[in-house]
Short mmCIF file of C-alpha atoms in Angstrom, two decimals:
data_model
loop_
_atom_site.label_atom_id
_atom_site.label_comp_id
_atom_site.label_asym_id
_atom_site.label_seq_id
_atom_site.Cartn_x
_atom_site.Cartn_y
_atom_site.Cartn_z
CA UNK A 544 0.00 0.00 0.00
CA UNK A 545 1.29 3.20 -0.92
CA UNK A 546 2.52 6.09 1.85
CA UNK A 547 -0.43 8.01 0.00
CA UNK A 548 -3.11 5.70 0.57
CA UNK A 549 -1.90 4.93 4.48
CA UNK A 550 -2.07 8.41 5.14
CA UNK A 551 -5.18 9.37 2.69
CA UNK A 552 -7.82 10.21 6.15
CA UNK A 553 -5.37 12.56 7.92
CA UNK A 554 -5.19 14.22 5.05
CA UNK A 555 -8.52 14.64 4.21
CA UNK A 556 -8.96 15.91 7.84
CA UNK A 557 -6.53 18.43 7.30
CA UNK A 558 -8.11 19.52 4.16
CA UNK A 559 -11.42 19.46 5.54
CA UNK A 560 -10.50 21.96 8.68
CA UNK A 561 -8.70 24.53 5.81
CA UNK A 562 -12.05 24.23 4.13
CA UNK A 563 -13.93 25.18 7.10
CA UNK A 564 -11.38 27.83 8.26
CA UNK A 565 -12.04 29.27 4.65
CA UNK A 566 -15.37 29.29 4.79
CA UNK A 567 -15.84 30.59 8.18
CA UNK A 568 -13.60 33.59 6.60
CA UNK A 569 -15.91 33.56 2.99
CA UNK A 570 -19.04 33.99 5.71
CA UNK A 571 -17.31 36.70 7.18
CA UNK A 572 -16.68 38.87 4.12
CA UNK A 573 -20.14 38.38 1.99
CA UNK A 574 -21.52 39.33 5.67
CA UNK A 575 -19.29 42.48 5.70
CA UNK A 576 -20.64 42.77 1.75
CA UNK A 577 -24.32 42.90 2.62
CA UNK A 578 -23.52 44.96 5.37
CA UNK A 579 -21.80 47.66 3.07
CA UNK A 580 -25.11 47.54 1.19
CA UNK A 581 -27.56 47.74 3.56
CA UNK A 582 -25.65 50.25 4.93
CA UNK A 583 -25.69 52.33 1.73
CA UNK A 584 -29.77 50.83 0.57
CA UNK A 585 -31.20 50.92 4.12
CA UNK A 586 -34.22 53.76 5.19
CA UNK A 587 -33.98 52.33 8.44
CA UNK A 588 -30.12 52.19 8.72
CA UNK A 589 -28.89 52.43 12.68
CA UNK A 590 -25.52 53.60 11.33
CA UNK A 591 -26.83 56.47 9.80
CA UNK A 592 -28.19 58.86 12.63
CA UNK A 593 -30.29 61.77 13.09
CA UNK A 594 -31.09 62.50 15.96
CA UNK A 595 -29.00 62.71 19.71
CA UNK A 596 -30.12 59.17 20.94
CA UNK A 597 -29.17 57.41 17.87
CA UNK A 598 -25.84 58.87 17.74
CA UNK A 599 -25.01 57.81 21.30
CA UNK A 600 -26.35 54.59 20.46
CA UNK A 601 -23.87 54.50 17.44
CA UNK A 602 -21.15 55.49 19.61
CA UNK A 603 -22.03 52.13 21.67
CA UNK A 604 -22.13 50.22 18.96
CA UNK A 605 -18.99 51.04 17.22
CA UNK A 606 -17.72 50.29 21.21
CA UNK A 607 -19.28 47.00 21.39
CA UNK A 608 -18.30 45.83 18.19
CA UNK A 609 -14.84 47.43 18.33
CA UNK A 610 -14.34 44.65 21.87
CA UNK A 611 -15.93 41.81 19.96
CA UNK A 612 -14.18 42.24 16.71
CA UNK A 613 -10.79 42.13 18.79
CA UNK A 614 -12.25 38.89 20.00
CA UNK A 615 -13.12 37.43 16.82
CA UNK A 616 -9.86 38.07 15.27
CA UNK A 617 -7.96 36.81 18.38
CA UNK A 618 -9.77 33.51 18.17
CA UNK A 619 -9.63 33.02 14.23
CA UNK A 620 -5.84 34.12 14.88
CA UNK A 621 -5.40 31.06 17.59
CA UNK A 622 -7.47 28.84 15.30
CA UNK A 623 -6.15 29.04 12.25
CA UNK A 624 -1.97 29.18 14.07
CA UNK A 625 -3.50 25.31 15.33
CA UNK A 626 -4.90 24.06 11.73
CA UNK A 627 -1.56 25.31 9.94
CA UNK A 628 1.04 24.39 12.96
CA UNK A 629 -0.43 21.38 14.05
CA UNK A 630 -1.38 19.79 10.82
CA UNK A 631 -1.52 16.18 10.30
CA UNK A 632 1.99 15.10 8.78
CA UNK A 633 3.25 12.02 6.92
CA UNK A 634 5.77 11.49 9.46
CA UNK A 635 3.70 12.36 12.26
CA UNK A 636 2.75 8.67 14.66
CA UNK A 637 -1.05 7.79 14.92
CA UNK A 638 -0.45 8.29 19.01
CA UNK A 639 -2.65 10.86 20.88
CA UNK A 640 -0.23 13.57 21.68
CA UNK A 641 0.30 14.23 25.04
CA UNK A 642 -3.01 15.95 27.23
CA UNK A 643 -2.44 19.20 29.68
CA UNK A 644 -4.84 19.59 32.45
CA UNK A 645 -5.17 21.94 35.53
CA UNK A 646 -3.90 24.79 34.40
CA UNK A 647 -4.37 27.49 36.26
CA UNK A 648 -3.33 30.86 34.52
CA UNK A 649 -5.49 29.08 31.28
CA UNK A 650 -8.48 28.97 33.51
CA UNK A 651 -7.81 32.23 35.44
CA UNK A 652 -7.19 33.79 31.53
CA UNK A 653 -10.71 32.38 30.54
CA UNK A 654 -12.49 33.47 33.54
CA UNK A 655 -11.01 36.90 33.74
CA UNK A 656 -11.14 38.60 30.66
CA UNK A 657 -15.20 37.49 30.16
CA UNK A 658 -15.92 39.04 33.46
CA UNK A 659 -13.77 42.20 32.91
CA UNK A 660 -15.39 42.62 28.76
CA UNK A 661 -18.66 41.95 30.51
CA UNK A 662 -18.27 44.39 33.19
CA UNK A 663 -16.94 47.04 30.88
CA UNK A 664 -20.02 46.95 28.21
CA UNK A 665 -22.58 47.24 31.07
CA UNK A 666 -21.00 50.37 32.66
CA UNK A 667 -20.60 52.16 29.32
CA UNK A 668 -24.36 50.86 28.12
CA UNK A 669 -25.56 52.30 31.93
CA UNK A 670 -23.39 55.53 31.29
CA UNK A 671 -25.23 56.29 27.80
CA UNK A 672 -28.70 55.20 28.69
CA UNK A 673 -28.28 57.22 32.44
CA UNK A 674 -26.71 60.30 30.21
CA UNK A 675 -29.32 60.55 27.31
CA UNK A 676 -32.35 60.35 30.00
CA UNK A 677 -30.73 63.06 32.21
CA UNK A 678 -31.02 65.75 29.54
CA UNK A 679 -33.88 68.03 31.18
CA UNK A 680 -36.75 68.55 28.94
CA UNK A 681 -36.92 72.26 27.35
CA UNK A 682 -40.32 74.06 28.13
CA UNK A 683 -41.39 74.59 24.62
CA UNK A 684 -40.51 70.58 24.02
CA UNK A 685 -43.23 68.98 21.82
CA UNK A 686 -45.34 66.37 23.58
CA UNK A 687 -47.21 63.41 21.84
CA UNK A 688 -49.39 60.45 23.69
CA UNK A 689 -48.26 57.42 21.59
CA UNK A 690 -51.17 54.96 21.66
CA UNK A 691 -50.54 51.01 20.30
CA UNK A 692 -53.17 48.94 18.66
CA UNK A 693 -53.61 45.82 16.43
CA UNK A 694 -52.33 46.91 13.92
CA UNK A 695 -51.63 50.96 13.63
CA UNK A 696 -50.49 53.60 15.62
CA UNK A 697 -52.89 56.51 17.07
CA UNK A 698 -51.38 59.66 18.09
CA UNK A 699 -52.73 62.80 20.33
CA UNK A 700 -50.89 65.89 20.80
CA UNK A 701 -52.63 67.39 24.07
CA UNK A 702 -51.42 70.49 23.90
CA UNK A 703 -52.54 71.49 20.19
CA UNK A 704 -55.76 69.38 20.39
CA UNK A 705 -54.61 66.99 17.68
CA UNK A 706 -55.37 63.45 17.48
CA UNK A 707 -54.20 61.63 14.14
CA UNK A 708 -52.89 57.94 12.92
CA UNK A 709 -49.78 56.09 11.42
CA UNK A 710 -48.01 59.60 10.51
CA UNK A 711 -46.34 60.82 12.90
CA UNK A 712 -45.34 64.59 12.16
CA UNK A 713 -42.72 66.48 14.36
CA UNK A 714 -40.80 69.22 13.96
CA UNK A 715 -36.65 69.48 13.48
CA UNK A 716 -34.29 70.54 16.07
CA UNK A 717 -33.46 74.26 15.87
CA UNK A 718 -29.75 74.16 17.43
CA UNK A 719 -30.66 77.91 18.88
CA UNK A 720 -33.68 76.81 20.45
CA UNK A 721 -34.24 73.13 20.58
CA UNK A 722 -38.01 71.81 20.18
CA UNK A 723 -37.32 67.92 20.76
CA UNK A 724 -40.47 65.81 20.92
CA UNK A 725 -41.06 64.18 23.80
CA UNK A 726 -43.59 60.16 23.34
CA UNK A 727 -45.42 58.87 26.34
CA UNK A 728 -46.33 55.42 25.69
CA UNK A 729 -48.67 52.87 26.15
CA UNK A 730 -50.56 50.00 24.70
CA UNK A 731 -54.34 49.33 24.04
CA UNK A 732 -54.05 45.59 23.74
CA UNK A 733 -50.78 43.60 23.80
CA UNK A 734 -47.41 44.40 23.63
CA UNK A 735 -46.08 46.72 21.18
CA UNK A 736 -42.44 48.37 20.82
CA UNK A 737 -41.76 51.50 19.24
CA UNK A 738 -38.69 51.30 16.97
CA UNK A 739 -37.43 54.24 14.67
CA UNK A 740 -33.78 52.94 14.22
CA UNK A 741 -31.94 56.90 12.69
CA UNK A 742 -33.90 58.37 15.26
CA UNK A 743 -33.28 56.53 18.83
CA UNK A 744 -33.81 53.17 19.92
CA UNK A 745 -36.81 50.89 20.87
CA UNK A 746 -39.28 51.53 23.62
CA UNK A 747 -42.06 49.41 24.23
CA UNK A 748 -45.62 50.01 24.74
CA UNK A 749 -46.75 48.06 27.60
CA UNK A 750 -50.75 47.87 28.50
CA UNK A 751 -51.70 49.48 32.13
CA UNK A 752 -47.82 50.93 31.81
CA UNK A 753 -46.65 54.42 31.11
CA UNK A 754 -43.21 54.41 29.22
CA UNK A 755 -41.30 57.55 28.00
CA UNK A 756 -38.81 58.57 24.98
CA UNK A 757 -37.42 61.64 23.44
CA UNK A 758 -35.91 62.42 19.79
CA UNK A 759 -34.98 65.23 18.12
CA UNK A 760 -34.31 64.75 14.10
CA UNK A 761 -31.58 67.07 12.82
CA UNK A 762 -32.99 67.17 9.46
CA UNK A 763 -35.96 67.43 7.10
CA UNK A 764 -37.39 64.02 5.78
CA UNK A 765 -39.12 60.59 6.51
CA UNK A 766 -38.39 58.34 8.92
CA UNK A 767 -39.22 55.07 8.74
CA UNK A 768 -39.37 52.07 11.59
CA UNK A 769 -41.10 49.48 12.61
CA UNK A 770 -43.01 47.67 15.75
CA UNK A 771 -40.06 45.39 17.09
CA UNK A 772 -42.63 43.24 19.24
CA UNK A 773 -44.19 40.52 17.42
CA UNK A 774 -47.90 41.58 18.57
CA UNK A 775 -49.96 39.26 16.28
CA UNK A 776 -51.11 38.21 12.98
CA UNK A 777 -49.98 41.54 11.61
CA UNK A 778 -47.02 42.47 13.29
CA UNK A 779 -44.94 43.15 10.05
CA UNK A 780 -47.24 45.50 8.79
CA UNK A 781 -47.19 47.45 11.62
CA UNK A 782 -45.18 50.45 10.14
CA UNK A 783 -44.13 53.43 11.67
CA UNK A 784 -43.70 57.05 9.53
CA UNK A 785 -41.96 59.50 10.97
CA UNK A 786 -42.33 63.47 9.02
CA UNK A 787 -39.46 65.62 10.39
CA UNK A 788 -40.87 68.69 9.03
CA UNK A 789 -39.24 72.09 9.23
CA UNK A 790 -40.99 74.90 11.93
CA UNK A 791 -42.75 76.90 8.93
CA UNK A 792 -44.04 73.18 7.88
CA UNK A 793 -44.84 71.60 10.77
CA UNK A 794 -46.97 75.02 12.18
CA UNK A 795 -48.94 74.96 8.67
CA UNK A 796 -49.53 71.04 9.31
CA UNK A 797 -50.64 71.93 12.88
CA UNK A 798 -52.93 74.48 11.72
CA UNK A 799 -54.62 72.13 9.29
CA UNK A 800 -55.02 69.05 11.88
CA UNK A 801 -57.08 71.51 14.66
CA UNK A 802 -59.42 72.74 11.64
CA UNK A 803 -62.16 69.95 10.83
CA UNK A 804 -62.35 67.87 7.98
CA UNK A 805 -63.57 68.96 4.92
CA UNK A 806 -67.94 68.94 5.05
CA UNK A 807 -68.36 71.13 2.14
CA UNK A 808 -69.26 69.06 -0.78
CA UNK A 809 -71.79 71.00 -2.68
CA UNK A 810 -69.23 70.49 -6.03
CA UNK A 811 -68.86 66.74 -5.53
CA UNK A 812 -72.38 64.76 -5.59
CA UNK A 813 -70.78 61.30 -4.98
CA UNK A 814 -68.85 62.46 -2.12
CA UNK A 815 -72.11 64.13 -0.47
CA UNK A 816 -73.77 61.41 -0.95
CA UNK A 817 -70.80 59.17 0.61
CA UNK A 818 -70.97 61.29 3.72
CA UNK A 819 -74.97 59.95 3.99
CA UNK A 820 -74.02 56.73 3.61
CA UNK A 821 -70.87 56.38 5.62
CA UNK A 822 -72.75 58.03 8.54
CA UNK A 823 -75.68 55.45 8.49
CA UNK A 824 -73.56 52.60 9.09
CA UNK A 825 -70.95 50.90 11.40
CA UNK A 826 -68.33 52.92 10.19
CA UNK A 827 -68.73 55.32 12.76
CA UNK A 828 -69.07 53.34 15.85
CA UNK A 829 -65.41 52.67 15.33
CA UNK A 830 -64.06 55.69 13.53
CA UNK A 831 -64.29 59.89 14.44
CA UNK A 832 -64.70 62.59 11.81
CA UNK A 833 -64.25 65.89 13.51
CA UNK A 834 -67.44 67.89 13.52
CA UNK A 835 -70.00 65.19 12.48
CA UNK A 836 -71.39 62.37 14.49
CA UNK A 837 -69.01 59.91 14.07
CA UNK A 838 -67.55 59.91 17.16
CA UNK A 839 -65.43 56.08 17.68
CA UNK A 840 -62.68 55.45 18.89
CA UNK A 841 -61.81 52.01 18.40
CA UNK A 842 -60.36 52.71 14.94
CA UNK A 843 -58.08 55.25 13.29
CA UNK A 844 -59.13 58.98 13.37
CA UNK A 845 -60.37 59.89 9.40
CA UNK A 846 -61.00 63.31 9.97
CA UNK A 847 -57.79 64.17 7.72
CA UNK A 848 -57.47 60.67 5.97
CA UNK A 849 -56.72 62.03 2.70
CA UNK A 850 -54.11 63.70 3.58
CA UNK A 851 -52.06 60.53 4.70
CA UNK A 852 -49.38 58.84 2.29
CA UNK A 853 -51.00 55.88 3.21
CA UNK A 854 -53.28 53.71 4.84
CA UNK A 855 -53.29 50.00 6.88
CA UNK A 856 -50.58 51.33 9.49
CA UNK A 857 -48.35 52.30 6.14
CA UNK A 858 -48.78 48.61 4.36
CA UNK A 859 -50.21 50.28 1.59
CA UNK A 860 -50.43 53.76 -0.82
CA UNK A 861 -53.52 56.22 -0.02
CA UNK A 862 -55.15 55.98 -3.27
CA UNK A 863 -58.90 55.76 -4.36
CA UNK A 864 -58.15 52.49 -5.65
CA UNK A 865 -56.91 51.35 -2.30
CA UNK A 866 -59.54 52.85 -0.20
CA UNK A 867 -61.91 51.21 -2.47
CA UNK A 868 -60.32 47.65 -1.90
CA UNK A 869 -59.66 48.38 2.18
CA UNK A 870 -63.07 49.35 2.73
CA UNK A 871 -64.57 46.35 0.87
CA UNK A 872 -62.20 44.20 2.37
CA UNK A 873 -59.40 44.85 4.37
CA UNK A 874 -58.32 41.73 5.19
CA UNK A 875 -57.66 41.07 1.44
CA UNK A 876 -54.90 43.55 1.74
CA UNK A 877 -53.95 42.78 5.32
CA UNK A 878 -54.78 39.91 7.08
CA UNK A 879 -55.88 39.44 10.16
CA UNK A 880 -56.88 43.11 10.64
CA UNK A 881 -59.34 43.36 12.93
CA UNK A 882 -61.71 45.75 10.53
CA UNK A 883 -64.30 43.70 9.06
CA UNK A 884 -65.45 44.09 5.76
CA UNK A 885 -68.93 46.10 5.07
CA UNK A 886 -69.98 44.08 2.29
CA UNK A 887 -71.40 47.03 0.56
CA UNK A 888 -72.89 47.02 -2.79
CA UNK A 889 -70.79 48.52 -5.74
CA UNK A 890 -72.43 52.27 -5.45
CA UNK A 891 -72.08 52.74 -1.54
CA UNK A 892 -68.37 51.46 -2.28
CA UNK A 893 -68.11 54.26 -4.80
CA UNK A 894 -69.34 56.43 -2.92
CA UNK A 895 -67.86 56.36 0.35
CA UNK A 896 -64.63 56.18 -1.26
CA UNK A 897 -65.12 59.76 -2.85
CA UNK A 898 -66.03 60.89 0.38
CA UNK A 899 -63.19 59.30 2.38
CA UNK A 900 -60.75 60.73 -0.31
CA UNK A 901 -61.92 64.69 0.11
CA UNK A 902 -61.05 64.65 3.46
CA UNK A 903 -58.05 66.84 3.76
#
């Protein structure tokens, strides 16, 4: 028998831990790949910040992964000095080499360090959580009730006597004379967590529990997150939309929300007629249009519907198409939505629709 064929399973051994030391490194650069490109693709992109929290929860990050990416190049260093240095040989005896135990700097070493990295990342987590609560909330702050449902968001502003859904609207930081908005939180149901990753990080809405945040977006623009609980059927399509709007902006949207919706529709029949209809059935024992006598609260707030981007807790666009499908029926678009469908005929459909659509 040839030396080749006596020796033909250490070698495969040996060739079979390069293989998985080169894969374990492959894994580790198409990770580092799609995290160059979500980095550059991502709406929701933590390392991208705009506001104080997220930036201090950057700073942590970059800490945390800093420690652990000395760690994971200290162990691939020690792994891959065994597979190279003590690779199977042709000379090399079949014997077990020779078996150290007890030792007591390795175990002190192993038991040490942890405890010390360990210690380290929960004093600097406690120092940046402890720091960005400390900053005392200006007098002119913005404040907003955030209210959790299956599946959407409702929003009241006490102090401008705004209530609205899904689209959130807040105004950016003015260096000179900061206007941060300030979320008190709470659930109507289950379990809900509040999650706009460029803007600071999750907070969770917690029935019969009162939870607080703060952010403060540096700049103009949408921002998008997400409800990090799962909370049911339609936890994934429970969006969150954030409008940073500038002061002039944000005053004009304020000004619009305290007005009621729009009741004049002497130029539109169909959406007159819509308003009849809508009114005379269920719709309002779970829905309020400001200054008529739909008055429930169980569902979103439509006295400004129209003038969302979207609808379904932002799952889908705010057109008349859409409204059309979502009020025939909504769980066609969004299952497990707890708004049933009216099963109206094709003309109330119509209807309704124009009038849901004028209300700006």
């Amino acid at each position: 028998m040839s030396i080749l064929a006596r020796h033909s399973p250490a070698i495969a051994i040996g060739r079979s831990k390069l293989a998985a030391a080169l894969s374990i490194s492959a894994m580790v650069w198409n990770l580092s790949l799609v995290a160059v490109t979500a980095r550059a693709q991502s709406p929701t992109n933590i390392f991208a910040p705009a506001g104080t929290p997220a930036h201090s929860i950057v700073k942590l990050s970059m800490f945390v992964l800093s420690i652990t990416l000395c760690i994971f190049l200290i162990v691939a260093s020690l792994l891959l000095y065994a597979l190279i240095r003590f690779r199977h040989r042709p000379a090399d005896s079949n014997h077990e080499p020779a078996q150290v135990y007890g030792s007591n700097q390795i175990e002190l070493s192993w038991t040490i360090i942890p405890i010390l990295i360990v210690v380290t990342l929960f004093l600097t987590t406690t120092r940046f959580i402890l720091g960005t609560e400390a900053i005392p909330k200006p007098p002119i702050a913005i404040d907003v009730t955030v209210i959790g449902h299956q599946y959407w968001w409702e929003y009241r502003y006490p102090r401008l006597g705004i209530i609205t859904a899904n689209e959130l609207h807040i105004p950016v930081i003015d260096p000179t004379n900061p206007t941060p908005t300030y979320l008190t939180m709470s659930s109507a149901d289950v379990s809900h967590s509040f999650w706009v990753p460029r803007l600071a990080g999750k907070t969770d809405l917690i029935p019969n529990r009162v939870n607080t945040m703060w952010i403060d977006p540096e700049k103009a623009g949408l921002y998008l997150g997400q409800c990090a609980q799962y909370c049911g059927t339609q936890h994934a399509k429970m969006l969150l939309r954030i409008y940073a709007d500038s002061p002039e902006d944000f005053a004009v949207w304020v000004s619009k929300q305290q007005q009621n919706g729009h009741q004049d529709f002497s130029g539109n029949a169909a959406a007159a007629e819509g308003q009849v209809v809508f009114m005379h059935n269920a719709c309002i024992n779970c829905h309020t249009v400001a200054g008529t006598e739909a008055t429930g609260r169980f569902g979103p707030d439509l006295t400004h519907l129209a003038s969302r981007d979207t609808i379904a807790s932002g799952a889908v666009q705010n057109t008349r198409e859409n409204m059309r499908k979502w009020i025939a029926d909504p769980n066609s678009m969004k299952p497990g939505s707890l708004m049933p469908p009216m099963h109206l005929n094709d003309h109330d459909l119509d209807v309704i629709t124009a009038y849901l659509t004028e209300l700006h």
